[in-house]
mmCIF file of C-alpha atoms in Angstrom:
data_model
loop_
_atom_site.group_PDB
_atom_site.id
_atom_site.type_symbol
_atom_site.label_atom_id
_atom_site.label_comp_id
_atom_site.label_asym_id
_atom_site.label_seq_id
_atom_site.Cartn_x
_atom_site.Cartn_y
_atom_site.Cartn_z
ATOM 1 C CA MET A 1 -32.390 18.526 0.289
ATOM 2 C CA GLY A 2 -35.824 17.002 0.703
ATOM 3 C CA THR A 3 -37.437 14.244 -1.278
ATOM 4 C CA THR A 4 -40.055 14.844 -3.871
ATOM 5 C CA GLY A 5 -41.734 11.442 -3.609
ATOM 6 C CA THR A 6 -39.830 10.161 -6.672
ATOM 7 C CA PRO A 7 -37.440 7.233 -6.463
ATOM 8 C CA ASN A 8 -34.480 9.452 -7.256
ATOM 9 C CA GLY A 9 -35.451 11.863 -4.492
ATOM 10 C CA GLN A 10 -35.803 9.051 -2.031
ATOM 11 C CA VAL A 11 -32.399 7.637 -3.069
ATOM 12 C CA GLN A 12 -30.829 11.091 -2.571
ATOM 13 C CA ALA A 13 -32.343 11.517 0.862
ATOM 14 C CA GLU A 14 -31.337 7.979 1.936
ATOM 15 C CA ALA A 15 -27.758 8.551 0.763
ATOM 16 C CA GLU A 16 -27.532 11.846 2.594
ATOM 17 C CA ALA A 17 -28.896 10.315 5.744
ATOM 18 C CA GLU A 18 -26.222 7.541 5.607
ATOM 19 C CA PHE A 19 -23.355 9.873 4.740
ATOM 20 C CA GLY A 20 -24.318 12.559 7.227
ATOM 21 C CA SER A 21 -22.100 15.551 7.840
ATOM 22 C CA TYR A 22 -18.459 15.166 8.988
ATOM 23 C CA ASP A 23 -15.293 17.218 9.094
ATOM 24 C CA ARG A 24 -13.652 15.985 5.860
ATOM 25 C CA LYS A 25 -10.611 18.249 6.191
ATOM 26 C CA THR A 26 -9.817 16.862 9.605
ATOM 27 C CA ASP A 27 -10.057 13.309 8.350
ATOM 28 C CA LEU A 28 -7.913 14.102 5.297
ATOM 29 C CA LYS A 29 -5.206 15.621 7.484
ATOM 30 C CA ALA A 30 -5.307 12.734 9.917
ATOM 31 C CA LEU A 31 -4.520 10.292 7.059
ATOM 32 C CA ASP A 32 -1.947 12.552 5.568
ATOM 33 C CA ASP A 33 -0.125 12.955 8.885
ATOM 34 C CA THR A 34 0.353 9.160 9.082
ATOM 35 C CA LYS A 35 2.573 9.341 5.914
ATOM 36 C CA ALA A 36 1.449 5.735 5.438
ATOM 37 C CA GLY A 37 -1.007 6.293 2.573
ATOM 38 C CA VAL A 38 -3.712 3.877 1.549
ATOM 39 C CA LYS A 39 -1.377 0.942 2.134
ATOM 40 C CA GLY A 40 -1.119 1.949 5.748
ATOM 41 C CA LEU A 41 -4.947 1.547 6.072
ATOM 42 C CA VAL A 42 -4.688 -1.906 4.548
ATOM 43 C CA ASP A 43 -1.807 -2.847 6.842
ATOM 44 C CA ALA A 44 -3.876 -1.683 9.810
ATOM 45 C CA GLY A 45 -6.597 -4.221 8.843
ATOM 46 C CA VAL A 46 -9.497 -1.858 7.951
ATOM 47 C CA THR A 47 -12.663 -3.699 7.038
ATOM 48 C CA LYS A 48 -14.588 -0.637 5.908
ATOM 49 C CA ILE A 49 -13.111 2.264 3.904
ATOM 50 C CA PRO A 50 -12.893 5.735 5.560
ATOM 51 C CA ARG A 51 -15.627 8.108 4.559
ATOM 52 C CA ILE A 52 -13.133 10.299 2.628
ATOM 53 C CA PHE A 53 -12.865 7.496 0.071
ATOM 54 C CA VAL A 54 -16.554 6.898 -0.498
ATOM 55 C CA ASP A 55 -17.594 7.969 -4.025
ATOM 56 C CA HIS A 56 -21.138 9.239 -3.482
ATOM 57 C CA GLN A 57 -22.287 8.444 -7.004
ATOM 58 C CA LEU A 58 -21.163 4.776 -6.628
ATOM 59 C CA LYS A 59 -22.983 4.722 -3.293
ATOM 60 C CA LEU A 60 -26.109 6.093 -4.887
ATOM 61 C CA ASN A 61 -25.846 3.417 -7.556
ATOM 62 C CA GLN A 62 -25.705 0.767 -4.844
ATOM 63 C CA ILE A 63 -28.796 2.092 -3.066
ATOM 64 C CA SER A 64 -30.792 2.506 -6.304
ATOM 65 C CA GLY A 65 -29.734 -0.843 -7.739
ATOM 66 C CA CYS A 66 -28.030 0.848 -10.714
ATOM 67 C CA PRO A 67 -24.972 -0.895 -12.140
ATOM 68 C CA THR A 68 -21.723 0.403 -10.643
ATOM 69 C CA THR A 69 -19.706 -0.190 -13.802
ATOM 70 C CA THR A 70 -19.907 1.268 -17.217
ATOM 71 C CA THR A 71 -21.076 -0.627 -20.248
ATOM 72 C CA THR A 72 -18.748 -3.439 -21.341
ATOM 73 C CA THR A 73 -16.609 -3.093 -24.415
ATOM 74 C CA PRO A 74 -18.594 -3.997 -27.564
ATOM 75 C CA PRO A 75 -16.909 -6.935 -29.286
ATOM 76 C CA LYS A 76 -15.740 -4.933 -32.270
ATOM 77 C CA LEU A 77 -14.190 -2.154 -30.223
ATOM 78 C CA ARG A 78 -10.514 -2.962 -29.705
ATOM 79 C CA VAL A 79 -7.807 -0.535 -29.059
ATOM 80 C CA PRO A 80 -5.409 -0.433 -32.038
ATOM 81 C CA THR A 81 -2.199 -2.329 -31.649
ATOM 82 C CA ILE A 82 0.786 -1.124 -33.612
ATOM 83 C CA ASP A 83 3.821 -3.334 -34.238
ATOM 84 C CA LEU A 84 6.790 -0.961 -34.213
ATOM 85 C CA GLU A 85 9.097 -3.666 -35.468
ATOM 86 C CA GLY A 86 7.161 -3.869 -38.690
ATOM 87 C CA GLY A 87 7.128 -7.568 -38.950
ATOM 88 C CA GLY A 88 10.863 -7.860 -38.036
ATOM 89 C CA VAL A 89 11.956 -5.146 -40.560
ATOM 90 C CA ASN A 90 14.063 -2.146 -39.448
ATOM 91 C CA ILE A 91 11.653 0.728 -39.886
ATOM 92 C CA SER A 92 14.538 3.283 -39.871
ATOM 93 C CA THR A 93 15.786 1.876 -43.236
ATOM 94 C CA THR A 94 12.682 0.418 -44.833
ATOM 95 C CA THR A 95 10.570 3.181 -46.308
ATOM 96 C CA THR A 96 7.476 1.093 -47.132
ATOM 97 C CA VAL A 97 7.241 -0.455 -43.672
ATOM 98 C CA ARG A 98 7.814 2.884 -41.924
ATOM 99 C CA ASN A 99 5.138 4.583 -44.096
ATOM 100 C CA ASN A 100 2.638 1.806 -43.120
ATOM 101 C CA ILE A 101 3.349 2.354 -39.382
ATOM 102 C CA VAL A 102 3.048 6.144 -39.826
ATOM 103 C CA GLU A 103 -0.356 5.524 -41.465
ATOM 104 C CA GLN A 104 -1.485 3.265 -38.551
ATOM 105 C CA LEU A 105 -0.399 5.894 -36.047
ATOM 106 C CA ARG A 106 -2.190 8.595 -37.902
ATOM 107 C CA ASP A 107 -5.408 6.581 -37.864
ATOM 108 C CA ALA A 108 -5.050 5.627 -34.193
ATOM 109 C CA CYS A 109 -4.442 9.168 -33.174
ATOM 110 C CA GLN A 110 -7.252 10.697 -35.166
ATOM 111 C CA GLU A 111 -9.913 8.022 -34.388
ATOM 112 C CA TRP A 112 -8.906 6.861 -30.963
ATOM 113 C CA GLY A 113 -6.347 8.862 -29.104
ATOM 114 C CA PHE A 114 -5.247 5.511 -27.588
ATOM 115 C CA PHE A 115 -3.151 2.654 -28.980
ATOM 116 C CA GLN A 116 -0.906 -0.114 -27.804
ATOM 117 C CA VAL A 117 2.589 -0.624 -29.127
ATOM 118 C CA VAL A 118 4.417 -3.929 -29.322
ATOM 119 C CA ASN A 119 7.910 -4.893 -30.457
ATOM 120 C CA HIS A 120 8.888 -1.320 -29.263
ATOM 121 C CA GLY A 121 12.472 -2.234 -28.317
ATOM 122 C CA ILE A 122 12.100 -2.352 -24.510
ATOM 123 C CA PRO A 123 12.808 -5.900 -23.248
ATOM 124 C CA VAL A 124 9.947 -7.549 -21.419
ATOM 125 C CA SER A 125 12.413 -8.213 -18.561
ATOM 126 C CA VAL A 126 12.837 -4.436 -18.073
ATOM 127 C CA LEU A 127 9.040 -3.892 -18.022
ATOM 128 C CA ASP A 128 8.497 -6.676 -15.527
ATOM 129 C CA THR A 129 11.338 -5.462 -13.296
ATOM 130 C CA THR A 130 9.883 -1.922 -13.437
ATOM 131 C CA LEU A 131 6.526 -3.131 -12.159
ATOM 132 C CA ASP A 132 8.335 -5.162 -9.428
ATOM 133 C CA GLY A 133 10.331 -2.097 -8.468
ATOM 134 C CA ILE A 134 7.279 0.108 -8.094
ATOM 135 C CA ARG A 135 5.431 -2.575 -6.199
ATOM 136 C CA GLY A 136 8.563 -3.130 -4.051
ATOM 137 C CA PHE A 137 8.611 0.539 -3.164
ATOM 138 C CA HIS A 138 5.088 0.658 -1.960
ATOM 139 C CA GLU A 139 5.202 -2.632 -0.087
ATOM 140 C CA GLN A 140 8.317 -1.852 1.852
ATOM 141 C CA ASP A 141 8.255 -0.820 5.593
ATOM 142 C CA THR A 142 6.332 2.384 6.119
ATOM 143 C CA GLU A 143 9.198 3.951 8.119
ATOM 144 C CA VAL A 144 11.435 3.616 4.997
ATOM 145 C CA LYS A 145 8.812 5.194 2.763
ATOM 146 C CA LYS A 146 8.072 8.101 5.064
ATOM 147 C CA LYS A 147 11.203 10.076 4.147
ATOM 148 C CA PHE A 148 9.740 10.368 0.645
ATOM 149 C CA TYR A 149 6.283 11.420 1.722
ATOM 150 C CA SER A 150 5.572 14.981 0.627
ATOM 151 C CA ARG A 151 3.097 17.353 -1.082
ATOM 152 C CA ASP A 152 5.867 19.649 -2.330
ATOM 153 C CA TYR A 153 5.636 19.072 -6.032
ATOM 154 C CA THR A 154 8.957 20.893 -6.640
ATOM 155 C CA LYS A 155 10.715 17.830 -5.361
ATOM 156 C CA LYS A 156 12.131 15.397 -7.846
ATOM 157 C CA VAL A 157 11.233 12.325 -5.809
ATOM 158 C CA LEU A 158 8.110 12.112 -3.715
ATOM 159 C CA TYR A 159 5.461 9.676 -2.609
ATOM 160 C CA ASN A 160 1.889 10.410 -1.363
ATOM 161 C CA THR A 161 -1.785 9.638 -1.636
ATOM 162 C CA ASN A 162 -3.717 11.439 -4.411
ATOM 163 C CA LEU A 163 -2.244 14.562 -6.133
ATOM 164 C CA ASP A 164 -5.537 16.403 -5.489
ATOM 165 C CA PHE A 165 -5.872 15.066 -1.882
ATOM 166 C CA TYR A 166 -7.190 18.328 -0.405
ATOM 167 C CA THR A 167 -9.139 19.623 -3.352
ATOM 168 C CA ALA A 168 -11.055 16.638 -4.808
ATOM 169 C CA ALA A 169 -14.578 15.850 -3.671
ATOM 170 C CA THR A 170 -13.624 12.178 -3.239
ATOM 171 C CA THR A 171 -10.326 10.548 -2.431
ATOM 172 C CA THR A 172 -9.339 7.564 -4.621
ATOM 173 C CA TRP A 173 -7.899 4.290 -3.336
ATOM 174 C CA ARG A 174 -4.221 4.560 -4.441
ATOM 175 C CA ASP A 175 -0.735 5.662 -3.504
ATOM 176 C CA SER A 176 1.713 7.111 -5.939
ATOM 177 C CA LEU A 177 5.511 7.525 -6.330
ATOM 178 C CA THR A 178 6.445 10.480 -8.546
ATOM 179 C CA LEU A 179 9.861 10.858 -10.137
ATOM 180 C CA ALA A 180 10.790 13.857 -12.199
ATOM 181 C CA MET A 181 13.394 12.262 -14.451
ATOM 182 C CA ALA A 182 13.963 15.008 -17.072
ATOM 183 C CA PRO A 183 15.122 17.571 -17.998
ATOM 184 C CA HIS A 184 17.053 17.712 -14.667
ATOM 185 C CA PRO A 185 17.005 14.163 -13.191
ATOM 186 C CA PRO A 186 17.532 13.568 -9.502
ATOM 187 C CA ASN A 187 20.902 12.272 -8.260
ATOM 188 C CA PRO A 188 20.590 8.427 -8.378
ATOM 189 C CA GLN A 189 21.215 8.433 -4.706
ATOM 190 C CA GLU A 190 18.029 10.411 -4.192
ATOM 191 C CA LEU A 191 15.939 7.625 -5.769
ATOM 192 C CA PRO A 192 14.502 4.915 -3.410
ATOM 193 C CA ALA A 193 17.034 2.109 -3.141
ATOM 194 C CA VAL A 194 14.489 -0.626 -3.721
ATOM 195 C CA CYS A 195 13.811 0.576 -7.337
ATOM 196 C CA ARG A 196 16.797 2.848 -8.047
ATOM 197 C CA ASP A 197 18.571 0.890 -10.750
ATOM 198 C CA ILE A 198 15.440 -0.079 -12.721
ATOM 199 C CA MET A 199 14.057 3.448 -12.660
ATOM 200 C CA VAL A 200 17.224 4.672 -14.240
ATOM 201 C CA GLU A 201 17.188 1.926 -16.841
ATOM 202 C CA TYR A 202 13.449 2.250 -17.570
ATOM 203 C CA THR A 203 13.910 6.074 -18.011
ATOM 204 C CA GLU A 204 16.635 5.418 -20.717
ATOM 205 C CA GLU A 205 14.530 2.787 -22.475
ATOM 206 C CA VAL A 206 11.235 4.791 -22.492
ATOM 207 C CA THR A 207 13.030 7.969 -23.562
ATOM 208 C CA LYS A 208 14.357 6.180 -26.658
ATOM 209 C CA LEU A 209 10.855 4.861 -27.460
ATOM 210 C CA ALA A 210 9.428 8.407 -26.895
ATOM 211 C CA LEU A 211 11.852 9.888 -29.462
ATOM 212 C CA THR A 212 10.824 7.247 -31.984
ATOM 213 C CA LEU A 213 7.169 8.025 -31.354
ATOM 214 C CA PHE A 214 7.691 11.748 -31.679
ATOM 215 C CA GLU A 215 9.403 11.105 -35.078
ATOM 216 C CA LEU A 216 6.642 8.872 -36.344
ATOM 217 C CA ILE A 217 3.844 11.215 -35.052
ATOM 218 C CA SER A 218 5.612 14.196 -36.704
ATOM 219 C CA GLU A 219 5.662 12.327 -40.011
ATOM 220 C CA ALA A 220 1.981 11.404 -39.488
ATOM 221 C CA LEU A 221 1.202 15.106 -39.221
ATOM 222 C CA GLY A 222 3.140 15.739 -42.493
ATOM 223 C CA LEU A 223 6.004 17.420 -40.686
ATOM 224 C CA ASP A 224 9.777 16.859 -40.560
ATOM 225 C CA PRO A 225 10.582 13.897 -38.265
ATOM 226 C CA ASN A 226 12.321 16.116 -35.751
ATOM 227 C CA HIS A 227 9.537 18.698 -35.571
ATOM 228 C CA LEU A 228 7.997 17.704 -32.220
ATOM 229 C CA LYS A 229 11.378 17.055 -30.660
ATOM 230 C CA ASP A 230 12.670 20.461 -31.807
ATOM 231 C CA MET A 231 9.606 22.051 -30.232
ATOM 232 C CA GLY A 232 10.701 20.678 -26.874
ATOM 233 C CA CYS A 233 7.951 18.079 -26.589
ATOM 234 C CA ALA A 234 10.454 15.449 -25.426
ATOM 235 C CA GLU A 235 12.186 17.579 -22.799
ATOM 236 C CA VAL A 236 10.209 16.658 -19.680
ATOM 237 C CA LEU A 237 9.656 13.152 -18.324
ATOM 238 C CA TYR A 238 7.755 12.162 -15.181
ATOM 239 C CA ILE A 239 7.290 8.635 -14.011
ATOM 240 C CA LEU A 240 4.226 7.964 -11.873
ATOM 241 C CA GLY A 241 4.201 4.663 -10.117
ATOM 242 C CA HIS A 242 0.671 4.015 -8.961
ATOM 243 C CA TYR A 243 -0.202 1.357 -6.430
ATOM 244 C CA TYR A 244 -3.806 0.087 -5.675
ATOM 245 C CA PRO A 245 -3.874 -1.908 -2.408
ATOM 246 C CA PRO A 246 -6.696 -4.478 -1.958
ATOM 247 C CA CYS A 247 -9.826 -2.657 -1.051
ATOM 248 C CA PRO A 248 -12.386 -4.026 1.463
ATOM 249 C CA GLU A 249 -15.258 -2.165 -0.205
ATOM 250 C CA PRO A 250 -14.313 -1.851 -3.918
ATOM 251 C CA GLU A 251 -17.866 -1.111 -4.926
ATOM 252 C CA LEU A 252 -17.714 2.255 -3.062
ATOM 253 C CA THR A 253 -14.580 3.792 -4.412
ATOM 254 C CA LEU A 254 -12.223 3.988 -7.431
ATOM 255 C CA GLY A 255 -8.493 3.557 -7.916
ATOM 256 C CA ILE A 256 -8.380 6.537 -10.277
ATOM 257 C CA ARG A 257 -11.305 8.579 -11.508
ATOM 258 C CA GLY A 258 -12.004 9.569 -15.077
ATOM 259 C CA HIS A 259 -9.574 12.281 -16.204
ATOM 260 C CA VAL A 260 -7.730 13.845 -19.122
ATOM 261 C CA ASP A 261 -3.936 13.777 -19.064
ATOM 262 C CA SER A 262 -2.220 17.160 -19.425
ATOM 263 C CA SER A 263 0.897 15.753 -21.051
ATOM 264 C CA PHE A 264 1.520 15.671 -24.813
ATOM 265 C CA PHE A 265 1.398 11.919 -24.571
ATOM 266 C CA THR A 266 1.523 9.297 -21.831
ATOM 267 C CA VAL A 267 3.069 5.860 -21.979
ATOM 268 C CA ILE A 268 1.230 3.431 -19.664
ATOM 269 C CA LEU A 269 2.770 0.164 -18.449
ATOM 270 C CA GLN A 270 -0.038 -2.023 -17.088
ATOM 271 C CA ASP A 271 0.404 -5.115 -15.010
ATOM 272 C CA HIS A 272 -1.521 -8.360 -15.906
ATOM 273 C CA ILE A 273 -4.509 -7.318 -13.750
ATOM 274 C CA GLY A 274 -5.541 -4.522 -16.092
ATOM 275 C CA GLY A 275 -8.541 -2.304 -15.238
ATOM 276 C CA LEU A 276 -7.630 0.603 -17.614
ATOM 277 C CA GLN A 277 -10.525 2.046 -19.558
ATOM 278 C CA PHE A 278 -11.029 5.113 -21.862
ATOM 279 C CA VAL A 279 -13.947 6.767 -23.577
ATOM 280 C CA HIS A 280 -14.401 6.190 -27.322
ATOM 281 C CA LYS A 281 -17.512 7.483 -29.025
ATOM 282 C CA ASN A 282 -19.292 7.774 -25.743
ATOM 283 C CA GLN A 283 -18.508 4.234 -24.648
ATOM 284 C CA TRP A 284 -16.041 2.974 -22.117
ATOM 285 C CA VAL A 285 -13.569 0.626 -23.715
ATOM 286 C CA ASP A 286 -11.384 -1.861 -21.810
ATOM 287 C CA VAL A 287 -7.635 -1.787 -22.623
ATOM 288 C CA THR A 288 -6.672 -5.430 -22.168
ATOM 289 C CA PRO A 289 -3.039 -5.838 -21.133
ATOM 290 C CA ILE A 290 -0.707 -7.338 -23.716
ATOM 291 C CA ASN A 291 2.449 -9.051 -22.347
ATOM 292 C CA GLY A 292 5.282 -6.753 -23.328
ATOM 293 C CA GLY A 293 2.900 -4.128 -24.695
ATOM 294 C CA LEU A 294 2.679 -0.482 -23.756
ATOM 295 C CA VAL A 295 -0.321 1.774 -23.997
ATOM 296 C CA VAL A 296 0.068 5.229 -25.466
ATOM 297 C CA HIS A 297 -2.454 7.955 -24.859
ATOM 298 C CA SER A 298 -2.087 10.993 -27.081
ATOM 299 C CA SER A 299 -3.680 14.096 -25.542
ATOM 300 C CA SER A 300 -3.796 15.773 -28.845
ATOM 301 C CA GLN A 301 -6.397 13.248 -30.024
ATOM 302 C CA ILE A 302 -3.074 12.304 -30.684
ATOM 303 C CA SER A 303 -0.349 7.842 -15.516
ATOM 304 C CA VAL A 304 5.757 7.765 -17.476
ATOM 305 C CA SER A 305 4.172 11.265 -18.879
ATOM 306 C CA PHE A 306 5.801 13.540 -21.368
#
């Protein structure tokens, strides 16, 4: 593709000259065969990211001087936060408080598709230990992790780099542990020892929360509280434990690209670092972590996934 004498054309030509042509499939397979993931690259001491991870649009932005991040969140745009404890009142027995929470959920689902829940019943200690367990899995010795490395998504427990590793135009800088916890959970002995107990406990806790949310969202839709559960919406549960190792060139790649979840809704447990964003009225909005809070993304305009 030649230049037209315009700045954009020059940028395109310059980028192509720098990227050049290469055998992407060979590079992908070479990394996949190590079964060490992105963490393996970091452990090896890479100072430049492999070409498969370079996001061309981010690179073009660097060359052209364009900003590499989206617009910052306007001061008035804040993700709705819903207190499921209702100010310390039992929402299952107090009609007024429950109706108020249902109304808040209805507004959040209709207007945002994203909200945070606090006082949801899952102890902060369980949330913290869950994050520690996922981190512990990814930071253990590579030889221990290798037995879980696979691209066979019929398996109930697997670890790899990027779900769309061989099909996406750009590889993202993350590794993931995937656990299919419902409707047919793995035998506990199949789970990684480093996070086995907490994954079982977190599954139990987040399932209870999910059933509560399904009831409340059903009511927000003007339906019987059991409507969504009876439809089978709560039958499948996947836990995805993403890990983003330190990147030597973070301006050239992403941890996870923009996407739309395919699940009915997704419960997201962030660590204190944050980084989660979503689009609201054509603007990227930051989702600031709340200690003990959980982010819920409702795909019905209503990363565990149900």
